[in-house]
Amino acid sequence: MSHDLYREQLLDHYHNPANYGVLEPADVDIEMDNPTCGDRIHLTARLDSEGHIAAVMFEGQGCVVSMAAASMLTEALVGKAPEEVNRMGLEDVEEMMGGVKLSMGRVKCAMLSLNATKQGLRDAGKLA
Ligand code: ZN
């Protein structure tokens, strides 16, 4: 994907985020921030009877990369088991964001929502 298309896709998610809001009640409920950039996220998720992610919502404030990544992640997480989420890493996030190679300064922004999801699953006792 060209650089411009990548930017456009990020901006589109930033301005029109998917799954923006709070799930109540939720099995996973976590707030996390990225102090190096000032990004903040509140992520809630519900699991189905098999323990897979049935729905995810997020709200927060931050840079385009952090918010666009959160929006894309909420779409990518549905149907995944906690162990599958736990195996996801930077490469998966970069691929999710259109195959971009993130600069060092942007990695924490892009990973915030995934890290929050993993921590939230752990806090909820869904991951060892
Ligand atoms: Zn950021």
PDB file of C-alpha atoms and ligand atoms in Angstrom:
ATOM      1  CA  MET A   1       0.000   0.000   0.000  1.00  0.00           C
ATOM      2  CA  SER A   2       1.346   3.445  -0.829  1.00  0.00           C
ATOM      3  CA  HIS A   3       2.261   5.847   1.911  1.00  0.00           C
ATOM      4  CA  ASP A   4      -0.645   8.160   1.055  1.00  0.00           C
ATOM      5  CA  LEU A   5      -3.192   5.373   1.097  1.00  0.00           C
ATOM      6  CA  TYR A   6      -1.846   4.212   4.430  1.00  0.00           C
ATOM      7  CA  ARG A   7      -2.228   7.713   5.850  1.00  0.00           C
ATOM      8  CA  GLU A   8      -5.721   7.997   4.448  1.00  0.00           C
ATOM      9  CA  GLN A   9      -6.764   4.697   6.005  1.00  0.00           C
ATOM     10  CA  LEU A  10      -5.362   5.752   9.385  1.00  0.00           C
ATOM     11  CA  LEU A  11      -7.056   9.119   9.238  1.00  0.00           C
ATOM     12  CA  ASP A  12     -10.341   7.501   8.286  1.00  0.00           C
ATOM     13  CA  HIS A  13     -10.194   5.261  11.370  1.00  0.00           C
ATOM     14  CA  TYR A  14      -9.112   8.222  13.486  1.00  0.00           C
ATOM     15  CA  HIS A  15     -12.060  10.359  12.403  1.00  0.00           C
ATOM     16  CA  ASN A  16     -14.597   7.510  12.220  1.00  0.00           C
ATOM     17  CA  PRO A  17     -13.435   4.963  14.787  1.00  0.00           C
ATOM     18  CA  ALA A  18     -15.031   1.528  14.781  1.00  0.00           C
ATOM     19  CA  ASN A  19     -16.580   0.275  18.011  1.00  0.00           C
ATOM     20  CA  TYR A  20     -16.137   3.550  19.881  1.00  0.00           C
ATOM     21  CA  GLY A  21     -17.717   3.532  23.324  1.00  0.00           C
ATOM     22  CA  VAL A  22     -18.029   1.410  26.437  1.00  0.00           C
ATOM     23  CA  LEU A  23     -19.559  -2.053  26.815  1.00  0.00           C
ATOM     24  CA  GLU A  24     -21.626  -2.528  29.965  1.00  0.00           C
ATOM     25  CA  PRO A  25     -21.434  -5.020  31.465  1.00  0.00           C
ATOM     26  CA  ALA A  26     -18.037  -6.217  30.261  1.00  0.00           C
ATOM     27  CA  ASP A  27     -15.791  -9.165  31.092  1.00  0.00           C
ATOM     28  CA  VAL A  28     -12.695  -7.097  30.364  1.00  0.00           C
ATOM     29  CA  ASP A  29     -12.455  -3.483  31.476  1.00  0.00           C
ATOM     30  CA  ILE A  30      -9.100  -1.735  31.431  1.00  0.00           C
ATOM     31  CA  GLU A  31      -7.582   1.694  31.142  1.00  0.00           C
ATOM     32  CA  MET A  32      -4.027   2.177  29.955  1.00  0.00           C
ATOM     33  CA  ASP A  33      -1.918   5.091  28.867  1.00  0.00           C
ATOM     34  CA  ASN A  34       1.237   5.691  26.907  1.00  0.00           C
ATOM     35  CA  PRO A  35       2.991   8.479  28.809  1.00  0.00           C
ATOM     36  CA  THR A  36       5.641   9.014  26.132  1.00  0.00           C
ATOM     37  CA  CYS A  37       2.962  10.333  23.759  1.00  0.00           C
ATOM     38  CA  GLY A  38       0.001  11.076  26.035  1.00  0.00           C
ATOM     39  CA  ASP A  39      -2.277   8.451  24.492  1.00  0.00           C
ATOM     40  CA  ARG A  40      -4.995   7.067  26.749  1.00  0.00           C
ATOM     41  CA  ILE A  41      -7.364   4.208  26.109  1.00  0.00           C
ATOM     42  CA  HIS A  42     -10.295   2.622  27.922  1.00  0.00           C
ATOM     43  CA  LEU A  43     -11.067  -0.790  26.470  1.00  0.00           C
ATOM     44  CA  THR A  44     -13.993  -3.055  27.303  1.00  0.00           C
ATOM     45  CA  ALA A  45     -14.716  -6.516  25.923  1.00  0.00           C
ATOM     46  CA  ARG A  46     -17.225  -9.318  26.294  1.00  0.00           C
ATOM     47  CA  LEU A  47     -16.431 -12.997  25.907  1.00  0.00           C
ATOM     48  CA  ASP A  48     -18.832 -15.616  24.577  1.00  0.00           C
ATOM     49  CA  SER A  49     -19.637 -18.968  26.228  1.00  0.00           C
ATOM     50  CA  GLU A  50     -16.502 -20.514  24.675  1.00  0.00           C
ATOM     51  CA  GLY A  51     -14.316 -17.741  26.023  1.00  0.00           C
ATOM     52  CA  HIS A  52     -13.717 -16.095  22.656  1.00  0.00           C
ATOM     53  CA  ILE A  53     -14.007 -12.355  22.254  1.00  0.00           C
ATOM     54  CA  ALA A  54     -17.580 -11.556  21.240  1.00  0.00           C
ATOM     55  CA  ALA A  55     -17.421  -7.755  21.246  1.00  0.00           C
ATOM     56  CA  VAL A  56     -14.881  -5.038  21.942  1.00  0.00           C
ATOM     57  CA  MET A  57     -15.254  -1.306  22.355  1.00  0.00           C
ATOM     58  CA  PHE A  58     -12.765   1.430  23.094  1.00  0.00           C
ATOM     59  CA  GLU A  59     -12.720   5.080  23.944  1.00  0.00           C
ATOM     60  CA  GLY A  60      -9.780   7.325  24.464  1.00  0.00           C
ATOM     61  CA  GLN A  61      -7.655  10.213  23.401  1.00  0.00           C
ATOM     62  CA  GLY A  62      -4.359  10.312  21.618  1.00  0.00           C
ATOM     63  CA  CYS A  63      -2.457  10.562  18.394  1.00  0.00           C
ATOM     64  CA  VAL A  64      -3.699   9.313  15.052  1.00  0.00           C
ATOM     65  CA  VAL A  65      -1.602   6.130  15.228  1.00  0.00           C
ATOM     66  CA  SER A  66      -2.836   5.103  18.683  1.00  0.00           C
ATOM     67  CA  MET A  67      -6.502   5.760  17.973  1.00  0.00           C
ATOM     68  CA  ALA A  68      -6.467   4.274  14.466  1.00  0.00           C
ATOM     69  CA  ALA A  69      -4.710   1.160  15.762  1.00  0.00           C
ATOM     70  CA  ALA A  70      -7.316   0.780  18.518  1.00  0.00           C
ATOM     71  CA  SER A  71     -10.132   1.126  16.001  1.00  0.00           C
ATOM     72  CA  MET A  72      -8.600  -1.467  13.661  1.00  0.00           C
ATOM     73  CA  LEU A  73      -7.809  -3.786  16.562  1.00  0.00           C
ATOM     74  CA  THR A  74     -11.407  -3.864  17.813  1.00  0.00           C
ATOM     75  CA  GLU A  75     -12.383  -5.195  14.386  1.00  0.00           C
ATOM     76  CA  ALA A  76      -9.548  -7.726  14.323  1.00  0.00           C
ATOM     77  CA  LEU A  77     -10.177  -9.112  17.835  1.00  0.00           C
ATOM     78  CA  VAL A  78     -13.717 -10.400  17.418  1.00  0.00           C
ATOM     79  CA  GLY A  79     -13.812 -14.195  17.446  1.00  0.00           C
ATOM     80  CA  LYS A  80     -10.315 -14.605  18.837  1.00  0.00           C
ATOM     81  CA  ALA A  81      -9.461 -16.708  21.879  1.00  0.00           C
ATOM     82  CA  PRO A  82      -7.438 -14.999  24.640  1.00  0.00           C
ATOM     83  CA  GLU A  83      -4.414 -17.202  23.799  1.00  0.00           C
ATOM     84  CA  GLU A  84      -4.584 -16.037  20.171  1.00  0.00           C
ATOM     85  CA  VAL A  85      -4.656 -12.417  21.311  1.00  0.00           C
ATOM     86  CA  ASN A  86      -1.698 -13.093  23.563  1.00  0.00           C
ATOM     87  CA  ARG A  87       0.325 -14.390  20.596  1.00  0.00           C
ATOM     88  CA  MET A  88      -0.254 -11.200  18.598  1.00  0.00           C
ATOM     89  CA  GLY A  89       2.670  -8.820  18.403  1.00  0.00           C
ATOM     90  CA  LEU A  90       4.058  -5.827  16.607  1.00  0.00           C
ATOM     91  CA  GLU A  91       4.153  -7.607  13.245  1.00  0.00           C
ATOM     92  CA  ASP A  92       0.449  -8.368  13.474  1.00  0.00           C
ATOM     93  CA  VAL A  93      -0.344  -4.769  14.340  1.00  0.00           C
ATOM     94  CA  GLU A  94       1.767  -3.500  11.455  1.00  0.00           C
ATOM     95  CA  GLU A  95       0.043  -5.897   9.089  1.00  0.00           C
ATOM     96  CA  MET A  96      -3.349  -4.869  10.457  1.00  0.00           C
ATOM     97  CA  MET A  97      -2.404  -1.259   9.740  1.00  0.00           C
ATOM     98  CA  GLY A  98      -1.748  -1.979   6.094  1.00  0.00           C
ATOM     99  CA  GLY A  99       1.731  -3.433   6.154  1.00  0.00           C
ATOM    100  CA  VAL A 100       3.367  -0.308   7.507  1.00  0.00           C
ATOM    101  CA  LYS A 101       6.771  -0.385   9.228  1.00  0.00           C
ATOM    102  CA  LEU A 102       6.317   1.731  12.332  1.00  0.00           C
ATOM    103  CA  SER A 103       9.114   3.968  13.542  1.00  0.00           C
ATOM    104  CA  MET A 104      10.441   3.383  17.056  1.00  0.00           C
ATOM    105  CA  GLY A 105       8.593   6.414  18.361  1.00  0.00           C
ATOM    106  CA  ARG A 106       5.269   5.118  17.061  1.00  0.00           C
ATOM    107  CA  VAL A 107       5.506   1.522  18.246  1.00  0.00           C
ATOM    108  CA  LYS A 108       4.195   2.288  21.738  1.00  0.00           C
ATOM    109  CA  CYS A 109       1.303   4.256  20.236  1.00  0.00           C
ATOM    110  CA  ALA A 110       0.325   1.437  17.897  1.00  0.00           C
ATOM    111  CA  MET A 111       0.746  -1.274  20.547  1.00  0.00           C
ATOM    112  CA  LEU A 112      -1.208   0.497  23.309  1.00  0.00           C
ATOM    113  CA  SER A 113      -4.586  -1.060  22.492  1.00  0.00           C
ATOM    114  CA  LEU A 114      -3.166  -4.576  22.034  1.00  0.00           C
ATOM    115  CA  ASN A 115      -1.162  -4.320  25.253  1.00  0.00           C
ATOM    116  CA  ALA A 116      -4.280  -3.083  27.048  1.00  0.00           C
ATOM    117  CA  THR A 117      -6.297  -6.021  25.703  1.00  0.00           C
ATOM    118  CA  LYS A 118      -3.697  -8.533  26.898  1.00  0.00           C
ATOM    119  CA  GLN A 119      -3.446  -6.909  30.330  1.00  0.00           C
ATOM    120  CA  GLY A 120      -7.233  -6.724  30.592  1.00  0.00           C
ATOM    121  CA  LEU A 121      -7.560 -10.433  29.760  1.00  0.00           C
ATOM    122  CA  ARG A 122      -4.916 -11.223  32.367  1.00  0.00           C
ATOM    123  CA  ASP A 123      -6.646  -9.053  34.994  1.00  0.00           C
ATOM    124  CA  ALA A 124      -9.914 -10.840  34.237  1.00  0.00           C
ATOM    125  CA  GLY A 125      -8.260 -14.217  34.783  1.00  0.00           C
ATOM    126  CA  LYS A 126      -8.650 -15.245  31.133  1.00  0.00           C
ATOM    127  CA  LEU A 127      -4.921 -15.585  30.529  1.00  0.00           C
ATOM    128  CA  ALA A 128      -2.251 -17.267  32.604  1.00  0.00           C
TER     129      ALA A 128
HETATM  130 ZN    ZN B   1       0.768   8.295  20.277  1.00  0.00          ZN
END
